[in-house]
PDB file of C-alpha atoms in Angstrom:
ATOM      1  CA  UNK A   1     103.824 130.390  80.590  1.00 54.00           C
ATOM      2  CA  UNK A   2     105.663 131.947  83.651  1.00 54.00           C
ATOM      3  CA  UNK A   3     107.195 135.573  83.800  1.00 65.00           C
ATOM      4  CA  UNK A   4     108.788 135.709  86.713  1.00 70.00           C
ATOM      5  CA  UNK A   5     112.386 135.012  85.546  1.00 79.00           C
ATOM      6  CA  UNK A   6     113.193 133.339  88.999  1.00 85.00           C
ATOM      7  CA  UNK A   7     115.117 130.183  89.451  1.00 85.00           C
ATOM      8  CA  UNK A   8     112.825 129.377  92.765  1.00 90.00           C
ATOM      9  CA  UNK A   9     109.851 128.626  90.189  1.00 91.00           C
ATOM     10  CA  UNK A  10     111.689 125.667  89.115  1.00 93.00           C
ATOM     11  CA  UNK A  11     112.099 124.671  92.458  1.00 93.00           C
ATOM     12  CA  UNK A  12     108.318 124.766  93.603  1.00 94.00           C
ATOM     13  CA  UNK A  13     107.300 123.293  90.521  1.00 95.00           C
ATOM     14  CA  UNK A  14     109.635 120.022  91.811  1.00 96.00           C
ATOM     15  CA  UNK A  15     108.459 120.254  95.724  1.00 96.00           C
ATOM     16  CA  UNK A  16     104.606 119.911  93.758  1.00 97.00           C
ATOM     17  CA  UNK A  17     105.523 116.996  92.020  1.00 97.00           C
ATOM     18  CA  UNK A  18     106.945 115.416  95.382  1.00 96.00           C
ATOM     19  CA  UNK A  19     103.998 116.339  97.232  1.00 97.00           C
ATOM     20  CA  UNK A  20     101.841 114.488  94.507  1.00 97.00           C
ATOM     21  CA  UNK A  21     104.262 111.721  94.999  1.00 97.00           C
ATOM     22  CA  UNK A  22     103.414 111.689  98.810  1.00 97.00           C
ATOM     23  CA  UNK A  23     100.062 111.795  98.494  1.00 97.00           C
ATOM     24  CA  UNK A  24     100.034 108.830  95.677  1.00 97.00           C
ATOM     25  CA  UNK A  25     102.136 106.918  97.875  1.00 97.00           C
ATOM     26  CA  UNK A  26      99.916 107.335 100.918  1.00 97.00           C
ATOM     27  CA  UNK A  27      96.733 106.497  99.061  1.00 97.00           C
ATOM     28  CA  UNK A  28      98.584 103.051  97.727  1.00 97.00           C
ATOM     29  CA  UNK A  29      99.534 102.497 101.591  1.00 97.00           C
ATOM     30  CA  UNK A  30      96.090 103.015 102.617  1.00 97.00           C
ATOM     31  CA  UNK A  31      94.688 100.729  99.592  1.00 96.00           C
ATOM     32  CA  UNK A  32      97.308  97.790 100.684  1.00 96.00           C
ATOM     33  CA  UNK A  33      96.072  98.577 104.162  1.00 95.00           C
ATOM     34  CA  UNK A  34      92.061  98.238 102.994  1.00 94.00           C
ATOM     35  CA  UNK A  35      93.301  94.620 100.784  1.00 92.00           C
ATOM     36  CA  UNK A  36      95.362  93.445 103.692  1.00 91.00           C
ATOM     37  CA  UNK A  37      92.569  94.210 106.690  1.00 91.00           C
ATOM     38  CA  UNK A  38      90.807  90.761 106.190  1.00 88.00           C
ATOM     39  CA  UNK A  39      93.381  88.847 106.220  1.00 88.00           C
ATOM     40  CA  UNK A  40      92.352  87.023 109.928  1.00 85.00           C
ATOM     41  CA  UNK A  41      89.028  86.788 108.768  1.00 87.00           C
ATOM     42  CA  UNK A  42      90.478  84.775 106.028  1.00 86.00           C
ATOM     43  CA  UNK A  43      92.274  82.616 108.110  1.00 88.00           C
ATOM     44  CA  UNK A  44      89.320  82.163 110.383  1.00 88.00           C
ATOM     45  CA  UNK A  45      86.506  81.219 107.769  1.00 90.00           C
ATOM     46  CA  UNK A  46      87.230  82.375 104.484  1.00 89.00           C
ATOM     47  CA  UNK A  47      83.781  80.902 103.271  1.00 91.00           C
ATOM     48  CA  UNK A  48      81.471  82.570 105.520  1.00 91.00           C
ATOM     49  CA  UNK A  49      83.060  86.153 104.901  1.00 91.00           C
ATOM     50  CA  UNK A  50      83.812  85.508 101.235  1.00 92.00           C
ATOM     51  CA  UNK A  51      81.816  88.548 100.323  1.00 93.00           C
ATOM     52  CA  UNK A  52      83.763  90.868 102.667  1.00 91.00           C
ATOM     53  CA  UNK A  53      87.191  89.586 101.684  1.00 91.00           C
ATOM     54  CA  UNK A  54      86.415  90.245  97.575  1.00 92.00           C
ATOM     55  CA  UNK A  55      84.930  93.766  98.710  1.00 94.00           C
ATOM     56  CA  UNK A  56      87.721  94.778 100.321  1.00 93.00           C
ATOM     57  CA  UNK A  57      90.330  93.405  97.898  1.00 93.00           C
ATOM     58  CA  UNK A  58      88.505  95.392  95.244  1.00 95.00           C
ATOM     59  CA  UNK A  59      88.212  98.097  97.410  1.00 96.00           C
ATOM     60  CA  UNK A  60      91.936  98.175  97.838  1.00 95.00           C
ATOM     61  CA  UNK A  61      93.202  97.875  94.373  1.00 96.00           C
ATOM     62  CA  UNK A  62      90.542 100.546  93.245  1.00 97.00           C
ATOM     63  CA  UNK A  63      92.298 102.930  95.921  1.00 97.00           C
ATOM     64  CA  UNK A  64      95.902 101.884  94.517  1.00 97.00           C
ATOM     65  CA  UNK A  65      94.573 102.598  91.169  1.00 97.00           C
ATOM     66  CA  UNK A  66      93.748 105.566  92.314  1.00 98.00           C
ATOM     67  CA  UNK A  67      97.023 106.492  93.780  1.00 97.00           C
ATOM     68  CA  UNK A  68      98.559 105.493  90.722  1.00 97.00           C
ATOM     69  CA  UNK A  69      96.466 108.156  88.385  1.00 97.00           C
ATOM     70  CA  UNK A  70      97.606 110.615  90.479  1.00 97.00           C
ATOM     71  CA  UNK A  71     101.520 109.949  90.363  1.00 97.00           C
ATOM     72  CA  UNK A  72     100.467 109.747  86.505  1.00 97.00           C
ATOM     73  CA  UNK A  73      99.020 112.564  86.027  1.00 97.00           C
ATOM     74  CA  UNK A  74     101.277 114.840  88.441  1.00 97.00           C
ATOM     75  CA  UNK A  75     104.118 113.729  86.012  1.00 97.00           C
ATOM     76  CA  UNK A  76     102.076 114.901  83.482  1.00 97.00           C
ATOM     77  CA  UNK A  77     101.198 118.349  84.835  1.00 97.00           C
ATOM     78  CA  UNK A  78     105.014 118.688  86.070  1.00 97.00           C
ATOM     79  CA  UNK A  79     106.151 118.254  82.404  1.00 96.00           C
ATOM     80  CA  UNK A  80     103.647 120.436  81.061  1.00 96.00           C
ATOM     81  CA  UNK A  81     104.945 123.570  83.585  1.00 94.00           C
ATOM     82  CA  UNK A  82     108.623 122.556  82.685  1.00 94.00           C
ATOM     83  CA  UNK A  83     108.163 123.434  79.220  1.00 93.00           C
ATOM     84  CA  UNK A  84     106.795 126.557  79.877  1.00 91.00           C
ATOM     85  CA  UNK A  85     109.361 127.985  82.066  1.00 90.00           C
ATOM     86  CA  UNK A  86     111.609 130.529  80.332  1.00 89.00           C
ATOM     87  CA  UNK A  87     115.924 129.700  80.181  1.00 88.00           C
ATOM     88  CA  UNK A  88     116.167 132.381  83.056  1.00 88.00           C
ATOM     89  CA  UNK A  89     113.959 129.973  85.500  1.00 89.00           C
ATOM     90  CA  UNK A  90     115.977 127.108  84.920  1.00 90.00           C
ATOM     91  CA  UNK A  91     118.971 126.412  87.143  1.00 90.00           C
ATOM     92  CA  UNK A  92     122.343 125.337  84.944  1.00 90.00           C
ATOM     93  CA  UNK A  93     123.199 121.863  85.044  1.00 91.00           C
ATOM     94  CA  UNK A  94     120.007 121.362  87.418  1.00 92.00           C
ATOM     95  CA  UNK A  95     118.457 117.704  86.604  1.00 93.00           C
ATOM     96  CA  UNK A  96     114.841 117.861  86.220  1.00 93.00           C
ATOM     97  CA  UNK A  97     114.023 114.148  85.562  1.00 94.00           C
ATOM     98  CA  UNK A  98     115.056 113.095  88.993  1.00 95.00           C
ATOM     99  CA  UNK A  99     111.145 113.724  90.708  1.00 95.00           C
ATOM    100  CA  UNK A 100     109.846 111.737  87.656  1.00 96.00           C
ATOM    101  CA  UNK A 101     112.217 108.946  88.031  1.00 96.00           C
ATOM    102  CA  UNK A 102     110.924 108.473  91.602  1.00 96.00           C
ATOM    103  CA  UNK A 103     107.397 108.903  90.460  1.00 96.00           C
ATOM    104  CA  UNK A 104     108.094 106.313  87.897  1.00 97.00           C
ATOM    105  CA  UNK A 105     109.169 103.992  90.928  1.00 96.00           C
ATOM    106  CA  UNK A 106     106.005 104.815  92.676  1.00 96.00           C
ATOM    107  CA  UNK A 107     104.038 103.925  89.353  1.00 96.00           C
ATOM    108  CA  UNK A 108     106.058 100.194  89.176  1.00 97.00           C
ATOM    109  CA  UNK A 109     105.571  99.667  92.770  1.00 96.00           C
ATOM    110  CA  UNK A 110     101.665 100.258  92.888  1.00 96.00           C
ATOM    111  CA  UNK A 111     101.298  98.082  89.421  1.00 96.00           C
ATOM    112  CA  UNK A 112     103.683  95.144  91.236  1.00 96.00           C
ATOM    113  CA  UNK A 113     101.443  95.469  94.393  1.00 95.00           C
ATOM    114  CA  UNK A 114      98.251  95.082  92.308  1.00 94.00           C
ATOM    115  CA  UNK A 115     100.249  91.830  90.630  1.00 95.00           C
ATOM    116  CA  UNK A 116     101.197  90.289  93.864  1.00 93.00           C
ATOM    117  CA  UNK A 117      97.517  90.267  95.059  1.00 88.00           C
ATOM    118  CA  UNK A 118      96.623  87.274  92.650  1.00 83.00           C
ATOM    119  CA  UNK A 119      99.721  85.678  92.521  1.00 82.00           C
TER     120      UNK A 119
END
């Protein structure tokens, strides 16, 4: 439980969630890059490089899932931290769910990206 009684604590929590969201987005983008890095090899000779293509696909998906998990865990952590704030640390009328909505969009995008690899 926080005892600072300062509204800046809420804003610091929000900045932390957004920083974790940026990190998860970076991992998702890196996973996409890994998965698509074999596109030229796939066009040249897919039979010869089948193992490399398959490895990169699964490695890319694994990195995307890691980014997805970080995003989910950061939302959970944010909600736990919000419950520990006192009314003096909350800003009246301030919507604390907007960063969570952004994180949900990141999670949905990662899931859709993984699905798109097999469609």
